[in-house]
Tab-separated table of C-alpha atoms and ligand atoms in Angstrom:
chain	number	residue	atom	x	y	z
A	1186	MET	CA	-106.492	-43.454	58.840
A	1187	GLY	CA	-109.017	-41.143	57.204
A	1188	LYS	CA	-108.856	-40.335	53.539
A	1189	LYS	CA	-107.731	-36.772	54.174
A	1190	ASN	CA	-104.815	-37.841	56.347
A	1191	LYS	CA	-103.683	-40.432	53.882
A	1192	GLN	CA	-103.536	-37.923	51.064
A	1193	PHE	CA	-101.590	-35.602	53.273
A	1194	VAL	CA	-98.912	-38.167	54.058
A	1195	GLU	CA	-98.657	-39.184	50.410
A	1196	LYS	CA	-97.488	-35.706	49.521
A	1197	ILE	CA	-93.976	-36.689	50.604
A	1198	THR	CA	-91.995	-39.054	48.435
A	1199	ALA	CA	-90.274	-41.765	50.482
A	1200	MET	CA	-86.585	-40.973	50.884
A	1201	GLU	CA	-85.628	-44.498	49.840
A	1202	ASP	CA	-87.423	-43.999	46.524
A	1203	ASP	CA	-86.053	-40.612	45.547
A	1204	PHE	CA	-84.028	-38.662	48.079
A	1205	ALA	CA	-83.900	-35.461	46.018
A	1206	GLN	CA	-87.664	-35.439	45.607
A	1207	TRP	CA	-88.120	-36.227	49.302
A	1208	TYR	CA	-86.009	-33.163	50.094
A	1209	THR	CA	-88.032	-30.920	47.798
A	1210	ASP	CA	-91.294	-32.261	49.228
A	1211	VAL	CA	-90.218	-31.651	52.822
A	1212	VAL	CA	-89.009	-28.142	52.108
A	1213	LYS	CA	-92.358	-27.354	50.555
A	1214	GLN	CA	-94.725	-29.272	52.842
A	1215	ALA	CA	-93.072	-28.137	56.071
A	1216	GLU	CA	-93.514	-24.597	54.725
A	1217	LEU	CA	-89.881	-23.639	54.904
A	1218	VAL	CA	-89.516	-21.942	51.526
A	1219	ASP	CA	-91.184	-21.032	48.290
A	1220	TYR	CA	-89.416	-20.416	45.021
A	1221	GLY	CA	-88.636	-16.792	44.184
A	1222	LEU	CA	-89.501	-15.178	40.862
A	1223	VAL	CA	-85.911	-15.151	39.643
A	1224	ARG	CA	-84.561	-18.640	39.050
A	1225	GLY	CA	-82.500	-19.921	41.941
A	1226	THR	CA	-83.874	-17.493	44.485
A	1227	MET	CA	-86.009	-18.496	47.443
A	1228	ILE	CA	-88.583	-16.960	49.702
A	1229	ILE	CA	-87.896	-18.128	53.222
A	1230	LYS	CA	-91.326	-18.466	54.827
A	1231	PRO	CA	-92.159	-17.724	58.486
A	1232	TYR	CA	-91.485	-21.239	59.782
A	1233	GLY	CA	-88.225	-21.599	57.863
A	1234	TYR	CA	-87.108	-18.164	58.934
A	1235	ALA	CA	-87.996	-18.828	62.586
A	1236	ILE	CA	-85.646	-21.829	62.594
A	1237	TRP	CA	-82.905	-19.812	60.866
A	1238	GLU	CA	-83.408	-17.000	63.381
A	1239	ASN	CA	-82.864	-19.375	66.282
A	1240	ILE	CA	-79.642	-20.627	64.701
A	1241	LYS	CA	-78.631	-17.053	63.983
A	1242	GLU	CA	-79.381	-15.857	67.489
A	1243	GLU	CA	-77.264	-18.586	69.059
A	1244	LEU	CA	-74.390	-18.026	66.658
A	1245	ASP	CA	-74.579	-14.255	67.099
A	1246	LYS	CA	-74.200	-14.682	70.859
A	1247	LYS	CA	-71.119	-16.835	70.344
A	1248	ILE	CA	-69.622	-14.376	67.851
A	1249	LYS	CA	-70.063	-11.516	70.287
A	1250	ALA	CA	-68.806	-13.592	73.221
A	1251	THR	CA	-65.542	-14.114	71.310
A	1252	GLY	CA	-65.038	-10.344	71.037
A	1253	HIS	CA	-66.470	-9.502	67.620
A	1254	SER	CA	-68.671	-6.541	66.674
A	1255	ASN	CA	-71.408	-6.562	64.079
A	1256	VAL	CA	-71.278	-4.112	61.188
A	1257	ALA	CA	-73.168	-3.600	57.913
A	1258	PHE	CA	-71.268	-3.017	54.672
A	1259	PRO	CA	-72.817	-2.105	51.292
A	1260	VAL	CA	-74.056	-4.756	48.855
A	1261	PHE	CA	-72.192	-3.117	45.922
A	1262	ILE	CA	-68.564	-3.746	44.998
A	1263	PRO	CA	-66.933	-1.619	42.274
A	1264	GLU	CA	-65.407	-3.873	39.618
A	1265	SER	CA	-61.929	-2.381	40.057
A	1266	LEU	CA	-61.941	-3.340	43.731
A	1267	LEU	CA	-62.941	-6.927	43.015
A	1268	GLN	CA	-60.035	-7.215	40.521
A	1269	LYS	CA	-57.374	-6.441	43.111
A	1270	GLU	CA	-56.676	-9.928	44.441
A	1271	LYS	CA	-56.025	-12.268	41.503
A	1272	ASP	CA	-56.972	-15.680	42.963
A	1273	HIS	CA	-60.015	-14.251	44.632
A	1274	VAL	CA	-61.453	-12.666	41.487
A	1275	GLU	CA	-60.728	-15.802	39.461
A	1276	GLY	CA	-62.547	-17.909	42.015
A	1277	PHE	CA	-65.681	-15.802	42.014
A	1278	ALA	CA	-65.819	-14.366	38.460
A	1279	PRO	CA	-68.175	-17.010	36.994
A	1280	GLU	CA	-70.766	-16.389	39.693
A	1281	VAL	CA	-70.828	-12.605	39.956
A	1282	ALA	CA	-74.052	-10.720	39.229
A	1283	TRP	CA	-73.314	-7.307	37.730
A	1284	ILE	CA	-75.221	-4.059	38.005
A	1285	THR	CA	-74.691	-2.008	34.860
A	1286	HIS	CA	-77.330	0.713	35.043
A	1287	GLY	CA	-78.612	3.244	37.556
A	1288	GLY	CA	-82.052	4.123	36.316
A	1289	GLU	CA	-81.636	4.684	32.550
A	1290	GLU	CA	-78.038	5.736	32.870
A	1291	LYS	CA	-75.216	3.330	32.112
A	1292	LEU	CA	-72.698	3.268	34.969
A	1293	GLN	CA	-69.075	4.325	34.351
A	1294	GLU	CA	-67.975	1.215	36.215
A	1295	ARG	CA	-69.881	-2.021	36.684
A	1296	LEU	CA	-70.866	-2.895	40.240
A	1297	ALA	CA	-70.919	-6.422	41.562
A	1298	PHE	CA	-73.650	-7.461	43.970
A	1299	ARG	CA	-71.421	-8.878	46.715
A	1300	PRO	CA	-70.761	-12.623	46.306
A	1301	THR	CA	-68.747	-12.260	49.554
A	1302	SER	CA	-67.264	-9.138	51.089
A	1303	GLU	CA	-63.509	-9.662	51.570
A	1304	VAL	CA	-62.534	-6.830	49.248
A	1305	LEU	CA	-64.892	-4.322	50.873
A	1306	PHE	CA	-63.446	-5.065	54.294
A	1307	CYS	CA	-59.910	-4.953	52.900
A	1308	ASP	CA	-60.523	-1.539	51.384
A	1309	TYR	CA	-61.952	-0.317	54.675
A	1310	TYR	CA	-59.089	-1.779	56.711
A	1311	SER	CA	-56.498	-0.215	54.396
A	1312	LYS	CA	-57.934	3.194	55.322
A	1313	ASN	CA	-58.638	2.555	58.986
A	1314	ILE	CA	-55.727	0.564	60.319
A	1315	HIS	CA	-52.629	2.641	61.064
A	1316	SER	CA	-50.956	1.394	64.190
A	1317	TYR	CA	-50.614	-1.823	66.184
A	1318	ARG	CA	-53.041	-0.127	68.585
A	1319	ASP	CA	-55.790	-0.477	65.949
A	1320	LEU	CA	-55.441	-4.261	65.994
A	1321	PRO	CA	-57.063	-6.675	66.052
A	1322	LYS	CA	-60.119	-5.647	64.054
A	1323	LEU	CA	-62.843	-8.204	64.744
A	1324	TYR	CA	-65.861	-7.539	62.526
A	1325	ASN	CA	-68.827	-9.638	61.526
A	1326	GLN	CA	-71.829	-8.928	59.371
A	1327	TRP	CA	-75.142	-10.682	58.848
A	1328	ALA	CA	-75.929	-10.281	55.175
A	1329	ASN	CA	-77.357	-11.666	51.982
A	1330	VAL	CA	-75.026	-12.418	49.087
A	1331	VAL	CA	-75.579	-13.303	45.436
A	1332	ARG	CA	-73.838	-16.028	43.448
A	1333	TRP	CA	-75.200	-16.748	39.997
A	1334	GLU	CA	-75.505	-20.525	40.235
A	1335	LYS	CA	-76.347	-22.767	37.289
A	1336	THR	CA	-78.132	-25.493	39.185
A	1337	THR	CA	-79.958	-24.494	42.310
A	1338	ARG	CA	-81.823	-26.130	45.191
A	1339	PRO	CA	-83.491	-24.439	48.153
A	1340	PHE	CA	-80.956	-23.775	50.956
A	1341	LEU	CA	-78.279	-26.015	49.404
A	1342	ARG	CA	-77.413	-23.897	46.424
A	1343	SER	CA	-79.335	-20.726	45.764
A	1344	SER	CA	-78.468	-17.631	43.770
A	1345	GLU	CA	-79.083	-15.525	46.818
A	1346	PHE	CA	-78.476	-16.760	50.337
A	1347	HIS	CA	-78.188	-15.421	53.858
A	1348	TRP	CA	-75.220	-15.820	56.126
A	1349	GLN	CA	-72.813	-14.178	58.460
A	1350	GLU	CA	-69.321	-13.327	57.311
A	1351	GLY	CA	-66.606	-12.539	59.805
A	1352	HIS	CA	-63.636	-10.450	58.643
A	1353	THR	CA	-60.712	-9.882	60.950
A	1354	ALA	CA	-57.281	-8.282	60.816
A	1355	HIS	CA	-54.427	-9.162	63.174
A	1356	ALA	CA	-50.877	-8.076	63.903
A	1357	THR	CA	-49.303	-11.500	63.452
A	1358	ASP	CA	-49.779	-14.670	61.478
A	1359	GLU	CA	-50.039	-16.550	64.766
A	1360	ASP	CA	-52.908	-14.327	65.981
A	1361	ALA	CA	-54.727	-14.928	62.701
A	1362	SER	CA	-54.306	-18.700	62.977
A	1363	GLN	CA	-55.666	-18.669	66.513
A	1364	GLU	CA	-58.674	-16.739	65.234
A	1365	THR	CA	-59.172	-19.193	62.373
A	1366	ASP	CA	-59.146	-22.097	64.848
A	1367	ARG	CA	-61.365	-20.306	67.346
A	1368	MET	CA	-64.119	-19.600	64.834
A	1369	LEU	CA	-64.086	-23.121	63.455
A	1370	GLY	CA	-64.577	-24.225	67.056
A	1371	VAL	CA	-67.521	-21.853	67.421
A	1372	TYR	CA	-69.154	-23.366	64.321
A	1373	ALA	CA	-68.489	-26.933	65.419
A	1374	ASP	CA	-70.002	-26.274	68.865
A	1375	LEU	CA	-73.061	-24.598	67.369
A	1376	VAL	CA	-73.718	-27.360	64.848
A	1377	GLU	CA	-73.106	-30.202	67.299
A	1378	ASP	CA	-74.747	-28.757	70.415
A	1379	TYR	CA	-77.712	-26.944	68.890
A	1380	LEU	CA	-78.353	-28.618	65.556
A	1381	ALA	CA	-77.435	-32.070	66.901
A	1382	ILE	CA	-75.258	-32.724	63.855
A	1383	PRO	CA	-71.854	-34.353	64.435
A	1384	VAL	CA	-69.077	-32.774	62.374
A	1385	LEU	CA	-65.604	-33.664	61.173
A	1386	ARG	CA	-63.086	-30.879	61.712
A	1387	GLY	CA	-60.176	-30.441	59.418
A	1388	ARG	CA	-58.352	-28.521	56.748
A	1389	LYS	CA	-59.273	-28.256	53.087
A	1390	THR	CA	-56.746	-29.310	50.461
A	1391	ASP	CA	-55.256	-26.498	48.349
A	1392	LYS	CA	-57.602	-27.419	45.537
A	1393	GLU	CA	-60.678	-27.027	47.746
A	1394	LYS	CA	-59.602	-24.009	49.800
A	1395	PHE	CA	-61.200	-20.555	49.516
A	1396	ALA	CA	-60.056	-18.433	46.592
A	1397	GLY	CA	-57.247	-16.239	47.943
A	1398	ALA	CA	-56.768	-18.054	51.263
A	1399	LYS	CA	-53.541	-19.435	52.687
A	1400	TYR	CA	-55.619	-22.278	54.069
A	1401	THR	CA	-59.249	-23.085	54.848
A	1402	LEU	CA	-60.596	-24.987	57.850
A	1403	THR	CA	-63.935	-26.730	57.549
A	1404	ILE	CA	-66.588	-28.670	59.398
A	1405	GLU	CA	-68.132	-31.448	57.321
A	1406	SER	CA	-71.299	-33.360	58.064
A	1407	LEU	CA	-72.905	-36.435	56.537
A	1408	MET	CA	-76.446	-36.392	55.163
A	1409	HIS	CA	-78.896	-39.275	55.367
A	1410	ASP	CA	-78.228	-40.295	51.755
A	1411	GLY	CA	-74.493	-40.681	52.377
A	1412	LYS	CA	-73.404	-37.425	50.786
A	1413	ALA	CA	-71.328	-34.865	52.660
A	1414	LEU	CA	-72.138	-31.232	53.228
A	1415	GLN	CA	-69.626	-28.511	54.015
A	1416	SER	CA	-71.267	-26.870	57.008
A	1417	GLY	CA	-69.046	-23.911	57.872
A	1418	THR	CA	-65.601	-22.650	56.894
A	1419	SER	CA	-62.909	-20.490	58.443
A	1420	HIS	CA	-60.129	-19.068	56.264
A	1421	HIS	CA	-56.623	-17.883	57.095
A	1422	PHE	CA	-55.478	-15.317	54.535
A	1423	GLY	CA	-51.968	-14.772	55.738
A	1424	SER	CA	-50.938	-11.393	54.375
A	1425	GLY	CA	-52.035	-12.082	50.788
A	1426	PHE	CA	-54.994	-9.712	50.788
A	1427	ALA	CA	-53.060	-7.168	52.868
A	1428	GLU	CA	-50.367	-7.016	50.187
A	1429	ALA	CA	-52.924	-6.653	47.391
A	1430	PHE	CA	-54.825	-3.945	49.259
A	1431	ASP	CA	-51.865	-2.362	51.047
A	1432	ILE	CA	-53.167	-2.886	54.572
A	1433	THR	CA	-50.252	-1.985	56.812
A	1434	TYR	CA	-49.691	-0.862	60.373
A	1435	LEU	CA	-46.773	0.575	62.304
A	1436	ASP	CA	-45.551	-1.890	64.920
A	1437	GLU	CA	-44.142	-0.999	68.370
A	1438	ASN	CA	-40.784	-0.201	66.763
A	1439	GLY	CA	-42.328	2.139	64.233
A	1440	GLU	CA	-41.810	-0.298	61.374
A	1441	SER	CA	-44.443	-0.852	58.700
A	1442	GLN	CA	-45.978	-4.357	58.674
A	1443	PHE	CA	-48.697	-6.066	56.716
A	1444	VAL	CA	-51.705	-7.259	58.711
A	1445	HIS	CA	-52.776	-10.929	58.758
A	1446	GLN	CA	-56.419	-11.634	58.043
A	1447	THR	CA	-59.154	-14.203	58.387
A	1448	SER	CA	-62.708	-14.621	57.229
A	1449	TRP	CA	-65.320	-17.169	58.208
A	1450	GLY	CA	-68.916	-17.874	57.255
A	1451	LEU	CA	-71.925	-20.008	58.045
A	1452	SER	CA	-74.988	-19.757	55.835
A	1453	THR	CA	-78.605	-20.821	55.340
A	1454	ARG	CA	-77.067	-23.915	53.720
A	1455	ILE	CA	-77.009	-25.341	57.217
A	1456	MET	CA	-80.811	-25.539	56.969
A	1457	GLY	CA	-80.254	-28.102	54.222
A	1458	ALA	CA	-78.093	-30.133	56.596
A	1459	LEU	CA	-80.739	-29.940	59.285
A	1460	ILE	CA	-83.358	-31.317	56.900
A	1461	MET	CA	-81.160	-34.062	55.438
A	1462	VAL	CA	-79.580	-35.264	58.689
A	1463	HIS	CA	-82.672	-35.513	60.906
A	1464	GLY	CA	-85.659	-35.673	58.541
A	1465	ASP	CA	-87.622	-38.861	57.868
A	1466	ASN	CA	-90.534	-40.034	55.761
A	1467	ARG	CA	-92.981	-38.137	57.941
A	1468	GLY	CA	-91.174	-34.877	57.285
A	1469	LEU	CA	-88.858	-32.555	59.109
A	1470	VAL	CA	-87.379	-33.282	62.550
A	1471	VAL	CA	-86.169	-30.176	64.367
A	1472	PRO	CA	-83.807	-30.508	67.342
A	1473	PRO	CA	-85.465	-29.014	70.443
A	1474	ARG	CA	-82.744	-26.431	71.102
A	1475	ILE	CA	-83.456	-24.612	67.861
A	1476	ALA	CA	-87.127	-25.512	67.413
A	1477	PRO	CA	-89.328	-22.388	67.240
A	1478	THR	CA	-92.052	-24.479	68.900
A	1479	GLN	CA	-90.729	-27.203	71.169
A	1480	ALA	CA	-94.084	-28.619	72.219
A	1481	MET	CA	-97.461	-28.370	70.520
A	1482	ILE	CA	-100.646	-28.905	72.499
A	1483	VAL	CA	-103.357	-30.706	70.554
A	1484	PRO	CA	-106.661	-30.819	72.425
A	1485	ILE	CA	-108.663	-34.008	71.831
A	1486	ALA	CA	-112.486	-33.787	71.578
A	1487	GLN	CA	-112.113	-30.084	72.107
A	1488	HIS	CA	-115.838	-29.463	71.589
A	1489	LYS	CA	-116.476	-31.122	74.956
A	1490	GLU	CA	-116.951	-28.791	77.810
A	1491	GLY	CA	-113.806	-27.711	79.658
A	1492	VAL	CA	-111.252	-29.232	77.259
A	1493	LEU	CA	-110.157	-26.019	75.591
A	1494	ASP	CA	-110.075	-24.126	78.876
A	1495	LYS	CA	-107.806	-26.791	80.332
A	1496	ALA	CA	-105.615	-26.823	77.219
A	1497	TYR	CA	-105.136	-23.061	77.322
A	1498	ALA	CA	-104.416	-23.228	81.044
A	1499	LEU	CA	-101.780	-25.859	80.284
A	1500	ARG	CA	-100.178	-23.605	77.681
A	1501	ASP	CA	-100.046	-20.721	80.153
A	1502	GLN	CA	-98.553	-22.985	82.773
A	1503	LEU	CA	-95.772	-24.173	80.427
A	1504	LYS	CA	-95.031	-21.062	78.441
A	1505	ASP	CA	-92.203	-19.754	80.619
A	1506	LEU	CA	-90.643	-23.182	80.738
A	1507	VAL	CA	-90.526	-24.236	77.066
A	1508	ARG	CA	-91.536	-22.770	73.706
A	1509	VAL	CA	-95.088	-24.098	73.637
A	1510	ASP	CA	-98.018	-23.491	71.337
A	1511	ILE	CA	-101.574	-24.768	70.998
A	1512	ASP	CA	-103.650	-25.642	67.953
A	1513	ALA	CA	-107.249	-25.006	68.910
A	1514	SER	CA	-108.447	-24.764	65.309
A	1515	ASP	CA	-111.443	-26.874	64.278
A	1516	LYS	CA	-109.288	-29.232	62.187
A	1517	MET	CA	-109.322	-32.910	63.133
A	1518	PRO	CA	-106.681	-34.084	65.649
A	1519	GLY	CA	-105.348	-36.538	63.026
A	1520	TRP	CA	-104.705	-33.660	60.634
A	1521	LYS	CA	-102.918	-31.748	63.383
A	1522	PHE	CA	-100.768	-34.770	64.288
A	1523	ASN	CA	-99.619	-35.047	60.677
A	1524	GLU	CA	-99.066	-31.321	60.323
A	1525	TYR	CA	-96.802	-31.016	63.360
A	1526	GLU	CA	-94.958	-34.193	62.529
A	1527	MET	CA	-94.334	-32.716	59.088
A	1528	LYS	CA	-93.007	-29.559	60.714
A	1529	GLY	CA	-90.806	-31.624	63.002
A	1530	ILE	CA	-92.042	-30.180	66.286
A	1531	PRO	CA	-90.140	-32.213	68.908
A	1532	VAL	CA	-92.998	-33.075	71.274
A	1533	ARG	CA	-96.779	-33.212	70.934
A	1534	ILE	CA	-98.948	-32.869	74.012
A	1535	GLU	CA	-102.356	-34.498	73.723
A	1536	MET	CA	-105.084	-33.687	76.206
A	1537	GLY	CA	-108.685	-34.948	76.064
A	1538	PRO	CA	-111.588	-35.441	78.474
A	1539	LYS	CA	-110.206	-38.734	79.776
A	1540	ASP	CA	-106.794	-37.216	80.434
A	1541	ILE	CA	-108.400	-34.304	82.236
A	1542	GLU	CA	-110.297	-36.729	84.404
A	1543	LYS	CA	-107.085	-38.585	85.245
A	1544	GLU	CA	-105.120	-35.331	85.641
A	1545	GLN	CA	-102.586	-36.339	83.011
A	1546	VAL	CA	-101.435	-35.596	79.475
A	1547	VAL	CA	-99.974	-37.721	76.697
A	1548	LEU	CA	-96.521	-36.754	75.417
A	1549	VAL	CA	-95.520	-37.997	71.972
A	1550	ARG	CA	-91.955	-37.467	70.842
A	1551	ARG	CA	-91.343	-36.747	67.164
A	1552	ASP	CA	-88.026	-38.577	66.837
A	1553	THR	CA	-89.200	-42.037	67.939
A	1554	GLY	CA	-92.995	-41.702	68.007
A	1555	GLU	CA	-92.993	-43.020	71.589
A	1556	LYS	CA	-95.907	-42.068	73.813
A	1557	GLU	CA	-95.885	-41.540	77.516
A	1558	PHE	CA	-98.554	-40.621	80.017
A	1559	VAL	CA	-97.440	-37.958	82.438
A	1560	ALA	CA	-99.298	-36.728	85.499
A	1561	LEU	CA	-99.981	-32.992	85.295
A	1562	SER	CA	-98.132	-32.557	88.566
A	1563	ASP	CA	-94.960	-34.048	86.996
A	1564	LEU	CA	-95.153	-32.280	83.665
A	1565	GLU	CA	-93.031	-29.244	84.495
A	1566	GLU	CA	-90.235	-31.555	85.475
A	1567	ARG	CA	-90.715	-34.153	82.751
A	1568	LEU	CA	-91.185	-32.015	79.636
A	1569	PRO	CA	-87.819	-30.153	79.671
A	1570	LYS	CA	-86.092	-33.468	80.388
A	1571	LEU	CA	-87.859	-35.134	77.502
A	1572	LEU	CA	-86.774	-32.338	75.162
A	1573	GLU	CA	-83.161	-32.889	76.217
A	1574	GLU	CA	-83.581	-36.620	75.606
A	1575	VAL	CA	-84.854	-35.923	72.097
A	1576	GLN	CA	-81.925	-33.557	71.457
A	1577	GLU	CA	-79.440	-36.165	72.630
A	1578	ASN	CA	-81.068	-38.974	70.705
A	1579	LEU	CA	-80.974	-36.975	67.464
A	1580	TYR	CA	-77.261	-36.354	67.887
A	1581	ASN	CA	-76.540	-39.975	68.755
A	1582	LYS	CA	-78.569	-41.275	65.839
A	1583	ALA	CA	-76.745	-38.965	63.442
A	1584	LEU	CA	-73.383	-39.993	64.877
A	1585	GLU	CA	-74.253	-43.667	64.606
A	1586	HIS	CA	-75.277	-43.151	60.999
A	1587	ARG	CA	-72.033	-41.352	60.215
A	1588	ASN	CA	-70.004	-44.105	61.868
A	1589	GLU	CA	-71.837	-46.781	59.910
A	1590	MET	CA	-71.301	-44.791	56.742
A	1591	THR	CA	-67.572	-44.258	57.222
A	1592	SER	CA	-65.273	-46.747	55.502
A	1593	GLU	CA	-61.600	-47.148	54.756
A	1594	ALA	CA	-60.082	-47.767	51.350
A	1595	THR	CA	-56.556	-48.929	50.638
A	1596	ASN	CA	-56.786	-49.004	46.847
A	1597	MET	CA	-58.876	-47.424	44.120
A	1598	GLU	CA	-60.882	-50.554	43.441
A	1599	ASP	CA	-62.088	-50.650	47.057
A	1600	PHE	CA	-62.637	-46.912	46.949
A	1601	LYS	CA	-64.934	-47.072	43.924
A	1602	GLN	CA	-66.740	-50.145	45.105
A	1603	THR	CA	-67.489	-48.699	48.545
A	1604	LEU	CA	-68.555	-45.388	47.082
A	1605	ASP	CA	-70.940	-47.009	44.600
A	1606	SER	CA	-72.461	-49.570	46.935
A	1607	LYS	CA	-72.586	-47.610	50.154
A	1608	GLY	CA	-71.527	-43.977	49.777
A	1609	GLY	CA	-70.630	-42.048	52.901
A	1610	PHE	CA	-67.169	-40.943	53.996
A	1611	ILE	CA	-64.149	-42.840	52.805
A	1612	LYS	CA	-60.933	-42.577	54.768
A	1613	ALA	CA	-57.949	-43.001	52.499
A	1614	MET	CA	-54.315	-41.938	52.436
A	1615	TRP	CA	-53.083	-39.229	50.100
A	1616	CYS	CA	-49.644	-38.242	48.847
A	1617	GLY	CA	-50.492	-34.538	48.809
A	1618	ASP	CA	-50.383	-34.231	45.036
A	1619	THR	CA	-53.289	-32.324	43.457
A	1620	ALA	CA	-53.037	-34.591	40.403
A	1621	CYS	CA	-54.158	-37.572	42.529
A	1622	GLU	CA	-56.971	-35.567	44.036
A	1623	GLU	CA	-58.174	-34.590	40.577
A	1624	LYS	CA	-57.924	-38.133	39.303
A	1625	ILE	CA	-59.989	-39.435	42.206
A	1626	LYS	CA	-62.651	-36.842	41.485
A	1627	GLU	CA	-62.636	-37.659	37.791
A	1628	ASP	CA	-62.853	-41.417	38.329
A	1629	THR	CA	-65.324	-41.470	41.213
A	1630	THR	CA	-66.965	-37.986	41.521
A	1631	ALA	CA	-65.883	-37.983	45.180
A	1632	THR	CA	-64.042	-34.906	46.413
A	1633	SER	CA	-61.660	-34.472	49.304
A	1634	ARG	CA	-63.806	-33.183	52.162
A	1635	CYS	CA	-61.070	-32.513	54.684
A	1636	ILE	CA	-57.715	-33.488	56.063
A	1637	PRO	CA	-58.950	-34.192	59.597
A	1638	PHE	CA	-57.116	-32.759	62.601
A	1639	GLU	CA	-57.374	-36.209	64.131
A	1640	GLN	CA	-55.161	-38.166	61.789
A	1641	GLU	CA	-55.144	-41.941	61.454
A	1642	LYS	CA	-52.914	-44.140	59.376
A	1643	VAL	CA	-54.858	-46.400	57.036
A	1644	THR	CA	-51.840	-47.469	54.963
A	1645	ASP	CA	-48.380	-46.152	54.114
A	1646	THR	CA	-49.151	-45.298	50.524
A	1647	CYS	CA	-51.411	-42.953	48.544
A	1648	VAL	CA	-54.682	-44.651	47.589
A	1649	CYS	CA	-54.372	-43.269	44.074
A	1650	CYS	CA	-50.716	-43.368	42.948
A	1651	GLY	CA	-49.173	-45.760	45.478
A	1652	LYS	CA	-46.404	-43.328	46.406
A	1653	GLU	CA	-45.618	-42.487	49.998
A	1654	ALA	CA	-48.664	-41.016	51.751
A	1655	LYS	CA	-48.553	-37.764	53.661
A	1656	GLU	CA	-52.007	-37.500	55.178
A	1657	MET	CA	-55.286	-39.259	55.722
A	1658	VAL	CA	-58.168	-37.570	53.928
A	1659	TYR	CA	-61.944	-37.925	54.221
A	1660	TRP	CA	-63.468	-38.283	50.753
A	1661	ALA	CA	-67.127	-38.263	49.776
A	1662	LYS	CA	-69.635	-37.262	47.199
A	1663	ALA	CA	-70.866	-33.911	48.341
A	1664	TYR	CA	-73.627	-31.341	48.005
B	771	ZN	ZN1	-50.911	-39.872	45.080
């Protein structure tokens, strides 16, 4: 390996040595983000944004396919509006960024930069829903929000982030619960099928639910370092917000009823999951289905006559089949190999004079590093298949890792020991008492991640207090 290449690789800290530093290095070296001028903000660079856009595009399709319409609400929330729902304002108060002046003039009322938009939608619905014929209202918006965070990390916790937030209003509680389930399903399918990240589906405990919600459903994924990441949430509000904001409709009998609402969101945080689930010591690994470039052509000995022409012809031949690009710059092939491994491009296509002579190319997959020689005549068939194999392998690897990193605990000693030595998810029974949940967090720093829909019985008694257990809970240290 040449000196230049070696230096390049050394820019990433090994994940075994310092996982947090590895993460920061990858984010920077793969050119996903830069730090913004205001602490905790980030500039999402072209490559990072291209990945997010692919996620967004897929999710947007699914949101529309389930009957929702996109809208755009203002970024400002008058303080009085934010105060209307007690739990909600309490939950968000410490993180709200306030606008106090317009030009030189002090505002009569402070304005919040939206930390989330429930109250804006509630205000709108209170004025625009009159009859059962107006229901359901199925709105979604793609937006940026601001939460004044104390400790921040790119994608995982930033003062400003991008997301979609769905806000819906329904005639009955049952309709709202179906919606809550449906959208969690949409998130789970997106994250598993496109991002190749297996998720646990379940309900949050009351302590961990969204401020103002009746209940919150969540998908939880496990990062390479054994910590969990909440990857998408769907909230059932019951009629709590409707009562606070007086959102009523006249039913078929002419009687006034409160609506039942939901909200659901998936954010740029998922980019953090993508990095920490699939990445390795060579950098990012992007699943083919969301990769902006699925295959990168690297010509070998490109100064030799005919090589570049053939490489460009290859790109043109493949471009309707897969998202393909070519690097014909005068940088050394070794530099290019490192660069596209760092960026996690799923497949590299090498083509040099010898390959041209043999009418073949070399395919190198990013996930395993395996090489294969493929005849040019077979390439159109082989390449899409190989991309699917990479996609599948990434999912299976992540699932295997999660399975290995999932343990059971029957008492607190086991719980602590497993958490300290191994990390990962711990399945343990819970009595349902918030006091136990708080004690577990205090003693171990693990939080309840979800009460999975697929329940299992580990023991009969609560792992913390020993009283009769109600439910099995997944616990973990989390981002
Ligand atoms: Zn207990």
